[in-house]
């Protein structure tokens, strides 16, 4: 079946640095990928919709200059958290549509900013 | 208004028993899809089952079945013969409209604990 791979699974970075998270569709092409953020004990909140070859569409309240999204190919989207702060510490997860109606998720990335 | 409502923040079930996790949704679209995902403590989202708005039969996948009541706008997940490994968060989600590339919305989730 369709598989979405996300890397890294967890990362610790210092305040002020940037960190990149990759989301790959391994056996299908995904023209659209989605990035979510999940705070502890809460549901997933959509951050942005990533479209291959064009600019991402950000949800209200999400800083596009802070959360840079690049969808350079049909199998790869990246989320870069720039100038990270401790409040950016969270669980970030991507998803992509596979064949049919199913949306598949990556494994998620735990980000801790110290 | 909440598009997806899951009224049970937490549920307990005895191992080997069946459990129903509630989900109600709100949409004015005629075409939509309903999904259930399982999220273990490790964080990944595991697809469980899908029900299309035009599907006449309730979806089933192994021990998972979806009790789809369109008029009541409910899509409850039934897990039969619960196992300890079923302990996790469960999210109901909906995709609206015919644009399959669109995102969908999630409910707040239900934490299921299976007791030995």
mmCIF file of C-alpha atoms in Angstrom:
data_model
loop_
_atom_site.group_PDB
_atom_site.id
_atom_site.type_symbol
_atom_site.label_atom_id
_atom_site.label_comp_id
_atom_site.label_asym_id
_atom_site.label_seq_id
_atom_site.Cartn_x
_atom_site.Cartn_y
_atom_site.Cartn_z
ATOM 1 C CA UNK A 1 0.000 0.000 0.000
ATOM 2 C CA UNK A 2 0.891 3.658 -0.134
ATOM 3 C CA UNK A 3 3.542 4.783 2.296
ATOM 4 C CA UNK A 4 4.513 8.234 3.420
ATOM 5 C CA UNK A 5 7.873 8.590 5.100
ATOM 6 C CA UNK A 6 8.785 11.473 7.366
ATOM 7 C CA UNK A 7 12.249 12.340 8.584
ATOM 8 C CA UNK A 8 13.584 12.935 11.168
ATOM 9 C CA UNK A 9 11.388 11.158 13.675
ATOM 10 C CA UNK A 10 12.599 13.411 16.416
ATOM 11 C CA UNK A 11 14.970 16.335 16.597
ATOM 12 C CA UNK A 12 16.349 18.613 19.265
ATOM 13 C CA UNK A 13 17.618 22.009 18.223
ATOM 14 C CA UNK A 14 18.807 25.167 19.901
ATOM 15 C CA UNK A 15 16.732 28.327 20.016
ATOM 16 C CA UNK A 16 17.368 30.506 17.020
ATOM 17 C CA UNK A 17 18.377 27.736 14.691
ATOM 18 C CA UNK A 18 16.387 26.274 11.832
ATOM 19 C CA UNK A 19 15.295 22.703 11.379
ATOM 20 C CA UNK A 20 13.984 20.933 8.293
ATOM 21 C CA UNK A 21 11.494 18.087 8.243
ATOM 22 C CA UNK A 22 11.018 15.990 5.116
ATOM 23 C CA UNK A 23 7.884 14.230 3.942
ATOM 24 C CA UNK A 24 8.172 11.707 1.132
ATOM 25 C CA UNK A 25 5.602 9.626 -0.671
ATOM 26 C CA UNK A 26 7.458 6.397 -1.309
ATOM 27 C CA UNK A 27 5.398 4.601 -3.916
ATOM 28 C CA UNK A 28 3.033 7.179 -5.326
ATOM 29 C CA UNK A 29 3.094 10.723 -6.579
ATOM 30 C CA UNK A 30 1.480 13.342 -4.395
ATOM 31 C CA UNK A 31 0.662 16.664 -5.984
ATOM 32 C CA UNK A 32 -0.690 17.833 -2.658
ATOM 33 C CA UNK A 33 0.648 17.229 0.812
ATOM 34 C CA UNK A 34 -0.562 18.585 4.104
ATOM 35 C CA UNK A 35 1.337 19.654 7.199
ATOM 36 C CA UNK A 36 -0.174 19.407 10.649
ATOM 37 C CA UNK A 37 0.881 20.337 14.121
ATOM 38 C CA UNK A 38 -0.327 18.591 17.228
ATOM 39 C CA UNK A 39 -0.012 19.893 20.747
ATOM 40 C CA UNK A 40 -0.093 17.403 23.623
ATOM 41 C CA UNK A 41 -3.490 15.818 24.158
ATOM 42 C CA UNK A 42 -5.008 17.778 21.292
ATOM 43 C CA UNK A 43 -6.179 17.008 17.807
ATOM 44 C CA UNK A 44 -4.227 17.746 14.668
ATOM 45 C CA UNK A 45 -4.311 21.287 13.391
ATOM 46 C CA UNK A 46 -3.677 21.962 9.727
ATOM 47 C CA UNK A 47 -0.822 24.345 9.181
ATOM 48 C CA UNK A 48 -0.590 24.480 5.425
ATOM 49 C CA UNK A 49 -1.346 22.745 2.168
ATOM 50 C CA UNK A 50 1.703 22.074 0.059
ATOM 51 C CA UNK A 51 1.249 22.004 -3.708
ATOM 52 C CA UNK A 52 3.934 20.704 -6.018
ATOM 53 C CA UNK A 53 5.504 23.479 -8.035
ATOM 54 C CA UNK A 54 3.639 26.323 -6.391
ATOM 55 C CA UNK A 55 3.463 28.230 -3.146
ATOM 56 C CA UNK A 56 1.948 26.602 -0.123
ATOM 57 C CA UNK A 57 -1.389 27.725 1.211
ATOM 58 C CA UNK A 58 -1.180 28.571 4.887
ATOM 59 C CA UNK A 59 -3.961 28.426 7.401
ATOM 60 C CA UNK A 60 -4.928 31.523 9.295
ATOM 61 C CA UNK A 61 -2.578 32.261 12.132
ATOM 62 C CA UNK A 62 0.331 30.260 10.732
ATOM 63 C CA UNK A 63 3.391 32.381 10.023
ATOM 64 C CA UNK A 64 4.542 31.545 6.516
ATOM 65 C CA UNK A 65 7.907 33.205 7.050
ATOM 66 C CA UNK A 66 8.524 31.038 10.057
ATOM 67 C CA UNK A 67 7.245 27.753 8.698
ATOM 68 C CA UNK A 68 8.719 27.495 5.215
ATOM 69 C CA UNK A 69 7.205 24.828 3.012
ATOM 70 C CA UNK A 70 8.742 23.627 -0.218
ATOM 71 C CA UNK A 71 7.173 21.027 -2.490
ATOM 72 C CA UNK A 72 9.863 20.669 -5.113
ATOM 73 C CA UNK A 73 8.824 17.330 -6.544
ATOM 74 C CA UNK A 74 5.834 15.020 -6.711
ATOM 75 C CA UNK A 75 7.246 12.885 -3.923
ATOM 76 C CA UNK A 76 8.832 15.362 -1.526
ATOM 77 C CA UNK A 77 7.621 18.226 0.607
ATOM 78 C CA UNK A 78 9.716 19.892 3.295
ATOM 79 C CA UNK A 79 8.799 21.991 6.296
ATOM 80 C CA UNK A 80 11.500 24.258 7.684
ATOM 81 C CA UNK A 81 10.979 25.813 11.083
ATOM 82 C CA UNK A 82 13.109 28.948 11.000
ATOM 83 C CA UNK A 83 14.550 30.695 14.045
ATOM 84 C CA UNK A 84 12.985 28.084 16.253
ATOM 85 C CA UNK A 85 11.782 28.952 19.743
ATOM 86 C CA UNK A 86 10.771 26.677 22.608
ATOM 87 C CA UNK A 87 7.100 27.337 21.864
ATOM 88 C CA UNK A 88 7.635 25.719 18.467
ATOM 89 C CA UNK A 89 8.271 22.430 20.238
ATOM 90 C CA UNK A 90 5.545 20.143 19.053
ATOM 91 C CA UNK A 91 4.658 17.093 17.023
ATOM 92 C CA UNK A 92 4.595 17.790 13.292
ATOM 93 C CA UNK A 93 3.041 15.345 10.859
ATOM 94 C CA UNK A 94 2.485 15.354 7.118
ATOM 95 C CA UNK A 95 -0.031 13.580 4.952
ATOM 96 C CA UNK A 96 -0.580 12.889 1.275
ATOM 97 C CA UNK A 97 -3.380 11.416 -0.775
ATOM 98 C CA UNK A 98 -2.752 7.950 -2.110
ATOM 99 C CA UNK A 99 -4.805 6.041 -4.618
ATOM 100 C CA UNK A 100 -8.523 6.230 -4.100
ATOM 101 C CA UNK A 101 -9.807 8.297 -1.250
ATOM 102 C CA UNK A 102 -7.350 7.470 1.467
ATOM 103 C CA UNK A 103 -5.065 10.021 3.021
ATOM 104 C CA UNK A 104 -1.840 8.533 4.359
ATOM 105 C CA UNK A 105 0.223 10.062 7.094
ATOM 106 C CA UNK A 106 3.916 10.162 7.731
ATOM 107 C CA UNK A 107 5.287 8.836 10.981
ATOM 108 C CA UNK A 108 5.474 12.313 12.457
ATOM 109 C CA UNK A 109 8.371 14.337 13.834
ATOM 110 C CA UNK A 110 8.858 15.342 17.432
ATOM 111 C CA UNK A 111 10.570 18.722 17.622
ATOM 112 C CA UNK A 112 12.091 19.970 20.850
ATOM 113 C CA UNK A 113 13.623 23.420 20.915
ATOM 114 C CA UNK A 114 15.928 24.076 23.838
ATOM 115 C CA UNK B 1 -19.332 25.254 14.676
ATOM 116 C CA UNK B 2 -17.550 21.960 15.123
ATOM 117 C CA UNK B 3 -17.541 19.931 11.950
ATOM 118 C CA UNK B 4 -16.575 16.720 13.713
ATOM 119 C CA UNK B 5 -17.705 15.907 17.222
ATOM 120 C CA UNK B 6 -16.370 13.094 19.334
ATOM 121 C CA UNK B 7 -18.175 13.294 22.651
ATOM 122 C CA UNK B 8 -16.108 10.699 24.489
ATOM 123 C CA UNK B 9 -12.751 12.120 25.606
ATOM 124 C CA UNK B 10 -11.852 8.749 27.094
ATOM 125 C CA UNK B 11 -13.219 5.227 26.994
ATOM 126 C CA UNK B 12 -12.382 2.018 28.811
ATOM 127 C CA UNK B 13 -13.096 -1.458 27.527
ATOM 128 C CA UNK B 14 -12.291 -4.895 28.791
ATOM 129 C CA UNK B 15 -10.028 -6.991 26.639
ATOM 130 C CA UNK B 16 -11.964 -9.157 24.143
ATOM 131 C CA UNK B 17 -15.062 -6.989 24.462
ATOM 132 C CA UNK B 18 -16.452 -4.773 21.708
ATOM 133 C CA UNK B 19 -16.416 -0.983 21.970
ATOM 134 C CA UNK B 20 -18.103 1.802 20.028
ATOM 135 C CA UNK B 21 -16.442 5.171 19.568
ATOM 136 C CA UNK B 22 -18.858 7.937 18.653
ATOM 137 C CA UNK B 23 -18.465 10.436 15.849
ATOM 138 C CA UNK B 24 -20.977 12.932 14.511
ATOM 139 C CA UNK B 25 -20.309 15.313 11.683
ATOM 140 C CA UNK B 26 -21.724 18.439 10.145
ATOM 141 C CA UNK B 27 -21.696 19.136 6.430
ATOM 142 C CA UNK B 28 -23.950 20.519 3.764
ATOM 143 C CA UNK B 29 -22.092 18.696 0.995
ATOM 144 C CA UNK B 30 -23.712 15.687 -0.607
ATOM 145 C CA UNK B 31 -20.359 14.130 -1.362
ATOM 146 C CA UNK B 32 -18.019 13.536 1.524
ATOM 147 C CA UNK B 33 -15.844 10.888 3.077
ATOM 148 C CA UNK B 34 -15.399 9.804 6.660
ATOM 149 C CA UNK B 35 -12.216 8.329 8.061
ATOM 150 C CA UNK B 36 -11.033 6.839 11.295
ATOM 151 C CA UNK B 37 -7.404 6.949 12.364
ATOM 152 C CA UNK B 38 -5.610 5.413 15.312
ATOM 153 C CA UNK B 39 -2.764 7.263 16.970
ATOM 154 C CA UNK B 40 -0.630 5.245 19.419
ATOM 155 C CA UNK B 41 1.555 6.983 21.949
ATOM 156 C CA UNK B 42 4.422 7.010 19.457
ATOM 157 C CA UNK B 43 2.475 9.568 17.415
ATOM 158 C CA UNK B 44 2.018 8.065 13.981
ATOM 159 C CA UNK B 45 -1.427 8.101 12.440
ATOM 160 C CA UNK B 46 -2.710 4.730 11.300
ATOM 161 C CA UNK B 47 -5.565 4.582 8.815
ATOM 162 C CA UNK B 48 -8.305 2.231 9.965
ATOM 163 C CA UNK B 49 -11.401 2.571 7.830
ATOM 164 C CA UNK B 50 -13.152 4.750 5.262
ATOM 165 C CA UNK B 51 -16.840 5.383 4.485
ATOM 166 C CA UNK B 52 -18.016 7.353 1.485
ATOM 167 C CA UNK B 53 -21.235 9.308 1.676
ATOM 168 C CA UNK B 54 -22.674 7.361 -1.234
ATOM 169 C CA UNK B 55 -21.636 3.963 0.062
ATOM 170 C CA UNK B 56 -24.771 2.002 0.849
ATOM 171 C CA UNK B 57 -23.089 -0.596 2.985
ATOM 172 C CA UNK B 58 -21.267 0.043 6.219
ATOM 173 C CA UNK B 59 -17.525 -0.236 5.812
ATOM 174 C CA UNK B 60 -15.696 -3.082 7.511
ATOM 175 C CA UNK B 61 -11.976 -3.814 7.858
ATOM 176 C CA UNK B 62 -11.136 -6.801 9.966
ATOM 177 C CA UNK B 63 -12.102 -6.038 13.563
ATOM 178 C CA UNK B 64 -13.139 -2.504 12.619
ATOM 179 C CA UNK B 65 -16.550 -1.581 11.326
ATOM 180 C CA UNK B 66 -18.174 1.745 10.775
ATOM 181 C CA UNK B 67 -21.784 2.237 11.811
ATOM 182 C CA UNK B 68 -22.804 4.836 9.256
ATOM 183 C CA UNK B 69 -26.145 6.546 9.868
ATOM 184 C CA UNK B 70 -26.375 9.194 7.216
ATOM 185 C CA UNK B 71 -29.644 10.785 8.337
ATOM 186 C CA UNK B 72 -28.266 11.219 11.824
ATOM 187 C CA UNK B 73 -24.857 12.281 10.483
ATOM 188 C CA UNK B 74 -23.048 9.797 12.606
ATOM 189 C CA UNK B 75 -20.157 7.498 11.780
ATOM 190 C CA UNK B 76 -19.354 5.480 14.853
ATOM 191 C CA UNK B 77 -16.375 3.141 14.915
ATOM 192 C CA UNK B 78 -16.939 -0.312 16.327
ATOM 193 C CA UNK B 79 -13.943 -2.342 17.425
ATOM 194 C CA UNK B 80 -14.742 -5.963 18.071
ATOM 195 C CA UNK B 81 -12.728 -8.278 20.316
ATOM 196 C CA UNK B 82 -10.583 -5.491 21.779
ATOM 197 C CA UNK B 83 -6.895 -6.144 22.237
ATOM 198 C CA UNK B 84 -4.407 -4.474 24.546
ATOM 199 C CA UNK B 85 -2.697 -3.043 21.487
ATOM 200 C CA UNK B 86 -5.862 -1.147 20.645
ATOM 201 C CA UNK B 87 -5.143 1.314 23.456
ATOM 202 C CA UNK B 88 -4.571 4.608 21.646
ATOM 203 C CA UNK B 89 -6.161 7.854 20.562
ATOM 204 C CA UNK B 90 -8.778 7.512 17.862
ATOM 205 C CA UNK B 91 -9.624 10.350 15.522
ATOM 206 C CA UNK B 92 -12.641 10.693 13.283
ATOM 207 C CA UNK B 93 -12.074 12.854 10.209
ATOM 208 C CA UNK B 94 -14.121 14.122 7.288
ATOM 209 C CA UNK B 95 -13.241 15.193 3.773
ATOM 210 C CA UNK B 96 -15.873 17.327 2.098
ATOM 211 C CA UNK B 97 -16.642 17.760 -1.547
ATOM 212 C CA UNK B 98 -15.459 16.036 -4.651
ATOM 213 C CA UNK B 99 -11.965 17.470 -4.686
ATOM 214 C CA UNK B 100 -10.068 14.487 -3.408
ATOM 215 C CA UNK B 101 -6.922 16.533 -3.036
ATOM 216 C CA UNK B 102 -8.415 18.646 -0.312
ATOM 217 C CA UNK B 103 -7.601 18.442 3.293
ATOM 218 C CA UNK B 104 -9.985 17.218 5.860
ATOM 219 C CA UNK B 105 -10.916 18.122 9.403
ATOM 220 C CA UNK B 106 -10.387 16.075 12.514
ATOM 221 C CA UNK B 107 -12.438 15.554 15.600
ATOM 222 C CA UNK B 108 -10.894 16.099 19.037
ATOM 223 C CA UNK B 109 -10.232 12.402 19.465
ATOM 224 C CA UNK B 110 -11.157 9.681 21.940
ATOM 225 C CA UNK B 111 -8.577 7.972 24.114
ATOM 226 C CA UNK B 112 -9.321 4.272 24.328
ATOM 227 C CA UNK B 113 -7.842 2.192 27.102
ATOM 228 C CA UNK B 114 -8.158 -1.571 26.902
ATOM 229 C CA UNK B 115 -8.055 -3.264 30.277
ATOM 230 C CA UNK B 116 -6.575 -6.756 30.736
#
